[in-house]
Amino acid sequence: MKNQKKLFTCLGVIAVAVIGICTWSYMSKPVKAISFDVNPSFEIEINRFGNVAGINTVNEDAKELLKGYDPTNEDLDDVVEVIMNRLINAGYVKESQRNCIMVSGSKSDSANALKVVNDEVNEALAENNLKSFVLNQDIQFNEKMVEDAHNNNVSFGKYAIIEKLLNDDEDNITLEELSKYSIDELIQFAKENKLDVDELIDEYNDNLEDLLEDEKERHEEQAEEAREKREDEAEAEEDRLEEKREKEEDEREDREDREEHKYEKDDDDEDDRHDSDHDDDHDEDDYHDEDDD
C-alpha cells in the first residue's frame, strides 16, 4: 500500500512536470512577428508571454550586426533598444543622413508589440538627435510569404512592398533588383512610377514633412542660441575691455601720483639742502666775526 502511494505521488509529480513543460513550451513558441527594416533587416518573433522568442536575421548585414546576441525570452523593449544601439554604433543610422525605419506587422494581433517597437525606436532617435523616422506598415502575412521573403534575403515587411511594386510596375523590374533597394529607395521608386502603395507614401510624406519641420525648428533654435552666444561673448569682451581700460587708467593715475610725490620730495630735499647750505654759510660768518674780535 505504501509502495502504491509512493507510485501515485511520483506519477503526480511527473504529470505536473510534464504539464508544466508542455505549458511553458506552448507559451514560449512564437505566435506573432514584427519585421524591422533599415538596411539590415530583422524579424522579431514574439511568444504568448509577450517576450521575444527569437530574431530572424534575414541578410548578411543583420547577421553581422547581431552576431553573438541571444534575445530569447528578453523583454521586447530591451531587444529593440539593443538593436537600435547597434544600428547607431555601426553607422546604419546617423545624424548626417535621413533614414526611414520601416516597422511591419499585423495591427489586429500585434498592436501592443508594434507600439512598443515604435516607442523604443522613436526614443532612440530622439536621444541621439537623428534625422530619421518610423514608417509603419499594417500587413497580413503567411508562411508562404515569409518563405519567399527569406529566399530573397529580405524581411516579410520589405517583401510586401516589393510584391506590390512588382504587380503594378510596367517596366519589368525584377524582384532581385528591388530587394537591393533601401526602404527610402523603394518609396521613391513607387512615387516616381505612381505605383499603388498610396497609404505608405502618404505616411512617408507626412513623416518626412514632420521631420523637415522639426529640423527647421531645431536649426532656428540653434541659430538663436548661436546669436545669443555671440551677444554674450561680445558683452563679455566689452566688459573685459572696459575693465582693462579702467585698470590702465588707475595705473596711469598711480604713476602720476608717484611722479608728483617724487617731484615734491625732490623739491623738499632741495629746500633742505639749500637751508643747510645757508646755515653753514651763516655759521662760517659767525666764525670769522669771532676771529676778528
Tab-separated table of N, CA and C in Angstrom, residues 30-158:
chain	number	residue	atom	x	y	z
A	30	PRO	N	6.795	31.131	-30.720
A	30	PRO	CA	6.404	32.394	-31.369
A	30	PRO	C	4.993	32.318	-31.935
A	31	VAL	N	4.218	33.369	-31.677
A	31	VAL	CA	2.852	33.408	-32.181
A	31	VAL	C	2.616	34.636	-33.067
A	32	LYS	N	3.544	35.557	-33.050
A	32	LYS	CA	3.438	36.745	-33.898
A	32	LYS	C	4.842	37.227	-34.226
A	33	ALA	N	4.936	38.063	-35.232
A	33	ALA	CA	6.245	38.565	-35.642
A	33	ALA	C	6.113	39.988	-36.171
A	34	ILE	N	7.197	40.724	-35.993
A	34	ILE	CA	7.276	42.103	-36.495
A	34	ILE	C	8.569	42.240	-37.284
A	35	SER	N	8.479	42.771	-38.480
A	35	SER	CA	9.707	42.982	-39.249
A	35	SER	C	10.196	44.406	-39.037
A	36	PHE	N	11.509	44.538	-39.140
A	36	PHE	CA	12.183	45.781	-38.762
A	36	PHE	C	13.264	46.026	-39.822
A	37	ASP	N	13.040	47.047	-40.650
A	37	ASP	CA	13.931	47.252	-41.802
A	37	ASP	C	14.574	48.629	-41.798
A	38	VAL	N	15.894	48.650	-41.929
A	38	VAL	CA	16.638	49.880	-42.224
A	38	VAL	C	17.393	49.562	-43.505
A	39	ASN	N	18.600	49.021	-43.347
A	39	ASN	CA	19.251	48.273	-44.414
A	39	ASN	C	19.394	46.858	-43.890
A	40	PRO	N	20.027	46.693	-42.717
A	40	PRO	CA	19.861	45.372	-42.094
A	40	PRO	C	18.369	45.125	-41.850
A	41	SER	N	17.946	43.907	-42.073
A	41	SER	CA	16.530	43.556	-41.891
A	41	SER	C	16.402	42.448	-40.846
A	42	PHE	N	15.458	42.640	-39.938
A	42	PHE	CA	15.228	41.679	-38.864
A	42	PHE	C	13.747	41.322	-38.811
A	43	GLU	N	13.486	40.149	-38.287
A	43	GLU	CA	12.115	39.767	-37.932
A	43	GLU	C	12.119	39.336	-36.470
A	44	ILE	N	11.390	40.070	-35.657
A	44	ILE	CA	11.360	39.783	-34.220
A	44	ILE	C	10.148	38.903	-33.931
A	45	GLU	N	10.400	37.705	-33.439
A	45	GLU	CA	9.316	36.775	-33.109
A	45	GLU	C	8.938	36.941	-31.634
A	46	ILE	N	7.638	36.920	-31.373
A	46	ILE	CA	7.129	37.196	-30.018
A	46	ILE	C	6.260	36.028	-29.558
A	47	ASN	N	6.430	35.625	-28.295
A	47	ASN	CA	5.656	34.495	-27.776
A	47	ASN	C	4.409	34.963	-27.028
A	48	ARG	N	3.685	34.007	-26.445
A	48	ARG	CA	2.433	34.341	-25.753
A	48	ARG	C	2.666	35.128	-24.465
A	49	PHE	N	3.876	35.072	-23.933
A	49	PHE	CA	4.195	35.881	-22.758
A	49	PHE	C	4.398	37.352	-23.138
A	50	GLY	N	4.528	37.605	-24.424
A	50	GLY	CA	4.832	38.963	-24.876
A	50	GLY	C	6.322	39.233	-24.936
A	51	ASN	N	7.142	38.199	-24.666
A	51	ASN	CA	8.590	38.326	-24.747
A	51	ASN	C	9.094	37.890	-26.116
A	52	VAL	N	10.364	38.144	-26.346
A	52	VAL	CA	10.953	37.788	-27.640
A	52	VAL	C	11.299	36.305	-27.663
A	53	ALA	N	10.802	35.620	-28.674
A	53	ALA	CA	11.098	34.194	-28.828
A	53	ALA	C	12.351	33.981	-29.670
A	54	GLY	N	12.698	34.954	-30.466
A	54	GLY	CA	13.885	34.848	-31.312
A	54	GLY	C	13.896	35.951	-32.351
A	55	ILE	N	15.016	36.062	-33.068
A	55	ILE	CA	15.138	37.044	-34.144
A	55	ILE	C	15.650	36.345	-35.400
A	56	ASN	N	14.965	36.575	-36.504
A	56	ASN	CA	15.458	36.135	-37.799
A	56	ASN	C	16.278	37.259	-38.423
A	57	THR	N	17.560	37.010	-38.641
A	57	THR	CA	18.402	37.987	-39.342
A	57	THR	C	18.411	37.570	-40.810
A	58	VAL	N	17.718	38.353	-41.638
A	58	VAL	CA	17.414	37.866	-42.986
A	58	VAL	C	18.418	38.294	-44.044
A	59	ASN	N	19.425	39.101	-43.674
A	59	ASN	CA	20.501	39.396	-44.630
A	59	ASN	C	21.829	39.433	-43.890
A	60	GLU	N	22.907	39.510	-44.643
A	60	GLU	CA	24.247	39.412	-44.055
A	60	GLU	C	24.539	40.562	-43.094
A	61	ASP	N	24.070	41.762	-43.440
A	61	ASP	CA	24.299	42.909	-42.559
A	61	ASP	C	23.670	42.669	-41.187
A	62	ALA	N	22.463	42.125	-41.198
A	62	ALA	CA	21.767	41.854	-39.940
A	62	ALA	C	22.478	40.765	-39.140
A	63	LYS	N	22.931	39.725	-39.842
A	63	LYS	CA	23.652	38.634	-39.160
A	63	LYS	C	24.910	39.164	-38.481
A	64	GLU	N	25.660	40.001	-39.187
A	64	GLU	CA	26.895	40.553	-38.637
A	64	GLU	C	26.600	41.481	-37.455
A	65	LEU	N	25.538	42.262	-37.586
A	65	LEU	CA	25.206	43.239	-36.555
A	65	LEU	C	24.834	42.571	-35.233
A	66	LEU	N	24.106	41.465	-35.299
A	66	LEU	CA	23.623	40.805	-34.075
A	66	LEU	C	24.417	39.546	-33.727
A	67	LYS	N	25.620	39.436	-34.280
A	67	LYS	CA	26.446	38.262	-34.003
A	67	LYS	C	26.693	38.134	-32.499
A	68	GLY	N	26.436	36.941	-31.964
A	68	GLY	CA	26.684	36.681	-30.553
A	68	GLY	C	25.577	37.132	-29.612
A	69	TYR	N	24.514	37.679	-30.156
A	69	TYR	CA	23.427	38.188	-29.292
A	69	TYR	C	22.254	37.212	-29.307
A	70	ASP	N	21.848	36.754	-28.120
A	70	ASP	CA	20.700	35.852	-27.989
A	70	ASP	C	19.603	36.548	-27.182
A	71	PRO	N	18.523	36.971	-27.845
A	71	PRO	CA	17.475	37.726	-27.154
A	71	PRO	C	16.349	36.866	-26.585
A	72	THR	N	16.501	35.552	-26.634
A	72	THR	CA	15.411	34.656	-26.245
A	72	THR	C	14.884	34.965	-24.847
A	73	ASN	N	13.556	35.146	-24.782
A	73	ASN	CA	12.818	35.416	-23.531
A	73	ASN	C	13.111	36.791	-22.920
A	74	GLU	N	13.807	37.659	-23.639
A	74	GLU	CA	14.008	39.024	-23.147
A	74	GLU	C	12.782	39.876	-23.468
A	75	ASP	N	12.621	40.973	-22.731
A	75	ASP	CA	11.520	41.893	-22.999
A	75	ASP	C	11.707	42.543	-24.361
A	76	LEU	N	10.606	42.773	-25.038
A	76	LEU	CA	10.660	43.328	-26.387
A	76	LEU	C	11.337	44.692	-26.406
A	77	ASP	N	11.017	45.561	-25.450
A	77	ASP	CA	11.612	46.898	-25.456
A	77	ASP	C	13.124	46.852	-25.278
A	78	ASP	N	13.619	45.916	-24.454
A	78	ASP	CA	15.064	45.769	-24.264
A	78	ASP	C	15.744	45.306	-25.547
A	79	VAL	N	15.097	44.397	-26.262
A	79	VAL	CA	15.668	43.881	-27.509
A	79	VAL	C	15.739	44.980	-28.573
A	80	VAL	N	14.673	45.759	-28.686
A	80	VAL	CA	14.670	46.848	-29.669
A	80	VAL	C	15.732	47.887	-29.311
A	81	GLU	N	15.904	48.129	-28.018
A	81	GLU	CA	16.942	49.074	-27.580
A	81	GLU	C	18.326	48.591	-28.005
A	82	VAL	N	18.585	47.290	-27.843
A	82	VAL	CA	19.876	46.716	-28.261
A	82	VAL	C	20.058	46.873	-29.769
A	83	ILE	N	19.014	46.553	-30.531
A	83	ILE	CA	19.100	46.664	-31.992
A	83	ILE	C	19.391	48.094	-32.411
A	84	MET	N	18.682	49.055	-31.830
A	84	MET	CA	18.884	50.460	-32.190
A	84	MET	C	20.295	50.926	-31.819
A	85	ASN	N	20.773	50.546	-30.649
A	85	ASN	CA	22.129	50.936	-30.246
A	85	ASN	C	23.168	50.387	-31.215
A	86	ARG	N	22.974	49.151	-31.635
A	86	ARG	CA	23.938	48.551	-32.567
A	86	ARG	C	23.833	49.188	-33.955
A	87	LEU	N	22.626	49.507	-34.385
A	87	LEU	CA	22.455	50.185	-35.671
A	87	LEU	C	23.152	51.549	-35.668
A	88	ILE	N	22.999	52.274	-34.566
A	88	ILE	CA	23.592	53.611	-34.454
A	88	ILE	C	25.111	53.513	-34.364
A	89	ASN	N	25.608	52.606	-33.521
A	89	ASN	CA	27.054	52.463	-33.349
A	89	ASN	C	27.738	51.984	-34.627
A	90	ALA	N	27.020	51.193	-35.427
A	90	ALA	CA	27.597	50.680	-36.675
A	90	ALA	C	27.449	51.676	-37.827
A	91	GLY	N	26.739	52.785	-37.599
A	91	GLY	CA	26.615	53.820	-38.631
A	91	GLY	C	25.497	53.611	-39.624
A	92	TYR	N	24.602	52.654	-39.373
A	92	TYR	CA	23.469	52.459	-40.285
A	92	TYR	C	22.438	53.578	-40.123
A	93	VAL	N	22.366	54.120	-38.926
A	93	VAL	CA	21.503	55.276	-38.657
A	93	VAL	C	22.403	56.352	-38.072
A	94	LYS	N	22.522	57.479	-38.756
A	94	LYS	CA	23.441	58.513	-38.271
A	94	LYS	C	22.869	59.900	-38.506
A	95	GLU	N	23.477	60.869	-37.811
A	95	GLU	CA	22.952	62.233	-37.788
A	95	GLU	C	23.005	62.900	-39.154
A	96	SER	N	24.023	62.576	-39.941
A	96	SER	CA	24.208	63.254	-41.223
A	96	SER	C	23.327	62.689	-42.329
A	97	GLN	N	22.513	61.713	-42.014
A	97	GLN	CA	21.738	61.024	-43.054
A	97	GLN	C	20.299	60.794	-42.604
A	98	ARG	N	19.357	61.019	-43.528
A	98	ARG	CA	17.952	60.765	-43.235
A	98	ARG	C	17.640	59.305	-43.505
A	99	ASN	N	17.108	58.622	-42.504
A	99	ASN	CA	16.758	57.212	-42.673
A	99	ASN	C	15.283	56.979	-42.402
A	100	CYS	N	14.722	56.075	-43.176
A	100	CYS	CA	13.360	55.616	-42.913
A	100	CYS	C	13.458	54.214	-42.329
A	101	ILE	N	12.942	54.050	-41.129
A	101	ILE	CA	12.940	52.741	-40.478
A	101	ILE	C	11.526	52.184	-40.576
A	102	MET	N	11.380	51.094	-41.312
A	102	MET	CA	10.037	50.551	-41.511
A	102	MET	C	9.757	49.425	-40.524
A	103	VAL	N	8.619	49.542	-39.845
A	103	VAL	CA	8.160	48.527	-38.899
A	103	VAL	C	6.865	47.933	-39.463
A	104	SER	N	6.862	46.627	-39.662
A	104	SER	CA	5.708	45.970	-40.292
A	104	SER	C	5.152	44.862	-39.407
A	105	GLY	N	3.847	44.758	-39.424
A	105	GLY	CA	3.187	43.704	-38.669
A	105	GLY	C	1.683	43.853	-38.793
A	106	SER	N	0.969	42.937	-38.185
A	106	SER	CA	-0.489	42.965	-38.223
A	106	SER	C	-1.022	43.737	-37.022
A	107	LYS	N	-1.689	44.862	-37.279
A	107	LYS	CA	-2.236	45.661	-36.182
A	107	LYS	C	-3.335	44.916	-35.435
A	108	SER	N	-3.980	43.972	-36.120
A	108	SER	CA	-5.091	43.260	-35.482
A	108	SER	C	-4.616	42.323	-34.376
A	109	ASP	N	-3.401	41.755	-34.500
A	109	ASP	CA	-2.940	40.852	-33.445
A	109	ASP	C	-1.596	41.260	-32.828
A	110	SER	N	-1.018	42.368	-33.289
A	110	SER	CA	0.289	42.783	-32.752
A	110	SER	C	0.315	44.255	-32.369
A	111	ALA	N	-0.854	44.817	-32.070
A	111	ALA	CA	-0.938	46.259	-31.813
A	111	ALA	C	-0.028	46.692	-30.668
A	112	ASN	N	-0.053	45.953	-29.546
A	112	ASN	CA	0.778	46.326	-28.392
A	112	ASN	C	2.258	46.221	-28.715
A	113	ALA	N	2.627	45.139	-29.401
A	113	ALA	CA	4.033	44.942	-29.756
A	113	ALA	C	4.502	46.024	-30.721
A	114	LEU	N	3.672	46.391	-31.670
A	114	LEU	CA	4.025	47.442	-32.623
A	114	LEU	C	4.236	48.777	-31.905
A	115	LYS	N	3.404	49.044	-30.910
A	115	LYS	CA	3.544	50.284	-30.138
A	115	LYS	C	4.870	50.302	-29.369
A	116	VAL	N	5.220	49.157	-28.765
A	116	VAL	CA	6.482	49.064	-28.019
A	116	VAL	C	7.664	49.344	-28.947
A	117	VAL	N	7.650	48.711	-30.133
A	117	VAL	CA	8.743	48.899	-31.096
A	117	VAL	C	8.825	50.362	-31.521
A	118	ASN	N	7.682	50.947	-31.861
A	118	ASN	CA	7.653	52.353	-32.278
A	118	ASN	C	8.190	53.273	-31.187
A	119	ASP	N	7.737	53.050	-29.963
A	119	ASP	CA	8.161	53.901	-28.847
A	119	ASP	C	9.670	53.814	-28.638
A	120	GLU	N	10.216	52.603	-28.659
A	120	GLU	CA	11.652	52.420	-28.418
A	120	GLU	C	12.488	53.026	-29.541
A	121	VAL	N	12.041	52.839	-30.782
A	121	VAL	CA	12.784	53.403	-31.920
A	121	VAL	C	12.771	54.926	-31.853
A	122	ASN	N	11.603	55.498	-31.634
A	122	ASN	CA	11.494	56.965	-31.570
A	122	ASN	C	12.292	57.535	-30.402
A	123	GLU	N	12.329	56.823	-29.292
A	123	GLU	CA	13.099	57.280	-28.138
A	123	GLU	C	14.597	57.297	-28.471
A	124	ALA	N	15.062	56.239	-29.144
A	124	ALA	CA	16.479	56.173	-29.520
A	124	ALA	C	16.837	57.275	-30.518
A	125	LEU	N	15.943	57.554	-31.459
A	125	LEU	CA	16.189	58.607	-32.445
A	125	LEU	C	16.260	59.972	-31.769
A	126	ALA	N	15.332	60.205	-30.819
A	126	ALA	CA	15.296	61.499	-30.127
A	126	ALA	C	16.528	61.691	-29.249
A	127	GLU	N	16.915	60.646	-28.525
A	127	GLU	CA	18.062	60.756	-27.614
A	127	GLU	C	19.350	61.042	-28.365
A	128	ASN	N	19.452	60.567	-29.604
A	128	ASN	CA	20.678	60.740	-30.385
A	128	ASN	C	20.565	61.830	-31.452
A	129	ASN	N	19.445	62.600	-31.405
A	129	ASN	CA	19.234	63.711	-32.354
A	129	ASN	C	19.410	63.271	-33.806
A	130	LEU	N	18.764	62.170	-34.169
A	130	LEU	CA	18.914	61.606	-35.504
A	130	LEU	C	17.777	62.023	-36.425
A	131	LYS	N	18.124	62.248	-37.687
A	131	LYS	CA	17.145	62.733	-38.664
A	131	LYS	C	16.440	61.555	-39.345
A	132	SER	N	15.836	60.716	-38.577
A	132	SER	CA	15.166	59.537	-39.112
A	132	SER	C	13.755	59.441	-38.548
A	133	PHE	N	12.951	58.591	-39.162
A	133	PHE	CA	11.578	58.435	-38.701
A	133	PHE	C	11.099	57.020	-38.955
A	134	VAL	N	9.999	56.670	-38.307
A	134	VAL	CA	9.434	55.327	-38.423
A	134	VAL	C	8.296	55.336	-39.433
A	135	LEU	N	8.304	54.354	-40.318
A	135	LEU	CA	7.217	54.146	-41.276
A	135	LEU	C	6.537	52.827	-40.908
A	136	ASN	N	5.238	52.883	-40.603
A	136	ASN	CA	4.507	51.685	-40.188
A	136	ASN	C	3.742	51.073	-41.351
A	137	GLN	N	3.781	49.762	-41.423
A	137	GLN	CA	3.064	49.028	-42.472
A	137	GLN	C	2.203	47.936	-41.826
A	138	ASP	N	0.922	48.042	-42.033
A	138	ASP	CA	-0.020	47.050	-41.499
A	138	ASP	C	-0.246	45.984	-42.561
A	139	ILE	N	0.232	44.782	-42.305
A	139	ILE	CA	0.115	43.716	-43.313
A	139	ILE	C	-0.323	42.408	-42.665
A	140	GLN	N	-0.931	41.576	-43.472
A	140	GLN	CA	-1.221	40.201	-43.092
A	140	GLN	C	-0.265	39.313	-43.881
A	141	PHE	N	0.378	38.389	-43.218
A	141	PHE	CA	1.354	37.543	-43.910
A	141	PHE	C	1.140	36.088	-43.516
A	142	ASN	N	1.665	35.189	-44.339
A	142	ASN	CA	1.543	33.761	-44.077
A	142	ASN	C	2.906	33.094	-44.278
A	143	GLU	N	2.953	31.803	-44.031
A	143	GLU	CA	4.225	31.089	-44.102
A	143	GLU	C	4.828	31.139	-45.503
A	144	LYS	N	3.986	31.061	-46.534
A	144	LYS	CA	4.479	31.096	-47.919
A	144	LYS	C	5.148	32.439	-48.207
A	145	MET	N	4.544	33.521	-47.746
A	145	MET	CA	5.101	34.854	-47.956
A	145	MET	C	6.442	35.003	-47.228
A	146	VAL	N	6.497	34.507	-45.996
A	146	VAL	CA	7.735	34.576	-45.216
A	146	VAL	C	8.822	33.760	-45.897
A	147	GLU	N	8.474	32.580	-46.387
A	147	GLU	CA	9.447	31.728	-47.069
A	147	GLU	C	9.983	32.407	-48.325
A	148	ASP	N	9.095	32.999	-49.124
A	148	ASP	CA	9.525	33.702	-50.345
A	148	ASP	C	10.431	34.890	-49.996
A	149	ALA	N	10.088	35.583	-48.927
A	149	ALA	CA	10.900	36.723	-48.500
A	149	ALA	C	12.306	36.271	-48.117
A	150	HIS	N	12.394	35.215	-47.322
A	150	HIS	CA	13.696	34.735	-46.865
A	150	HIS	C	14.525	34.185	-48.013
A	151	ASN	N	13.875	33.584	-49.000
A	151	ASN	CA	14.601	33.086	-50.172
A	151	ASN	C	15.266	34.223	-50.949
A	152	ASN	N	14.754	35.442	-50.755
A	152	ASN	CA	15.325	36.615	-51.433
A	152	ASN	C	16.064	37.540	-50.458
A	153	ASN	N	16.354	37.000	-49.263
A	153	ASN	CA	17.144	37.726	-48.251
A	153	ASN	C	16.526	39.065	-47.860
A	154	VAL	N	15.207	39.090	-47.767
A	154	VAL	CA	14.521	40.292	-47.273
A	154	VAL	C	13.509	39.861	-46.221
A	155	SER	N	13.062	40.822	-45.430
A	155	SER	CA	12.037	40.525	-44.424
A	155	SER	C	10.674	40.437	-45.101
A	156	PHE	N	9.697	39.872	-44.374
A	156	PHE	CA	8.355	39.799	-44.952
A	156	PHE	C	7.749	41.190	-45.120
A	157	GLY	N	8.179	42.151	-44.283
A	157	GLY	CA	7.676	43.520	-44.427
A	157	GLY	C	8.164	44.171	-45.706
A	158	LYS	N	9.440	44.042	-45.970
A	158	LYS	CA	10.010	44.605	-47.199
A	158	LYS	C	9.477	43.865	-48.426
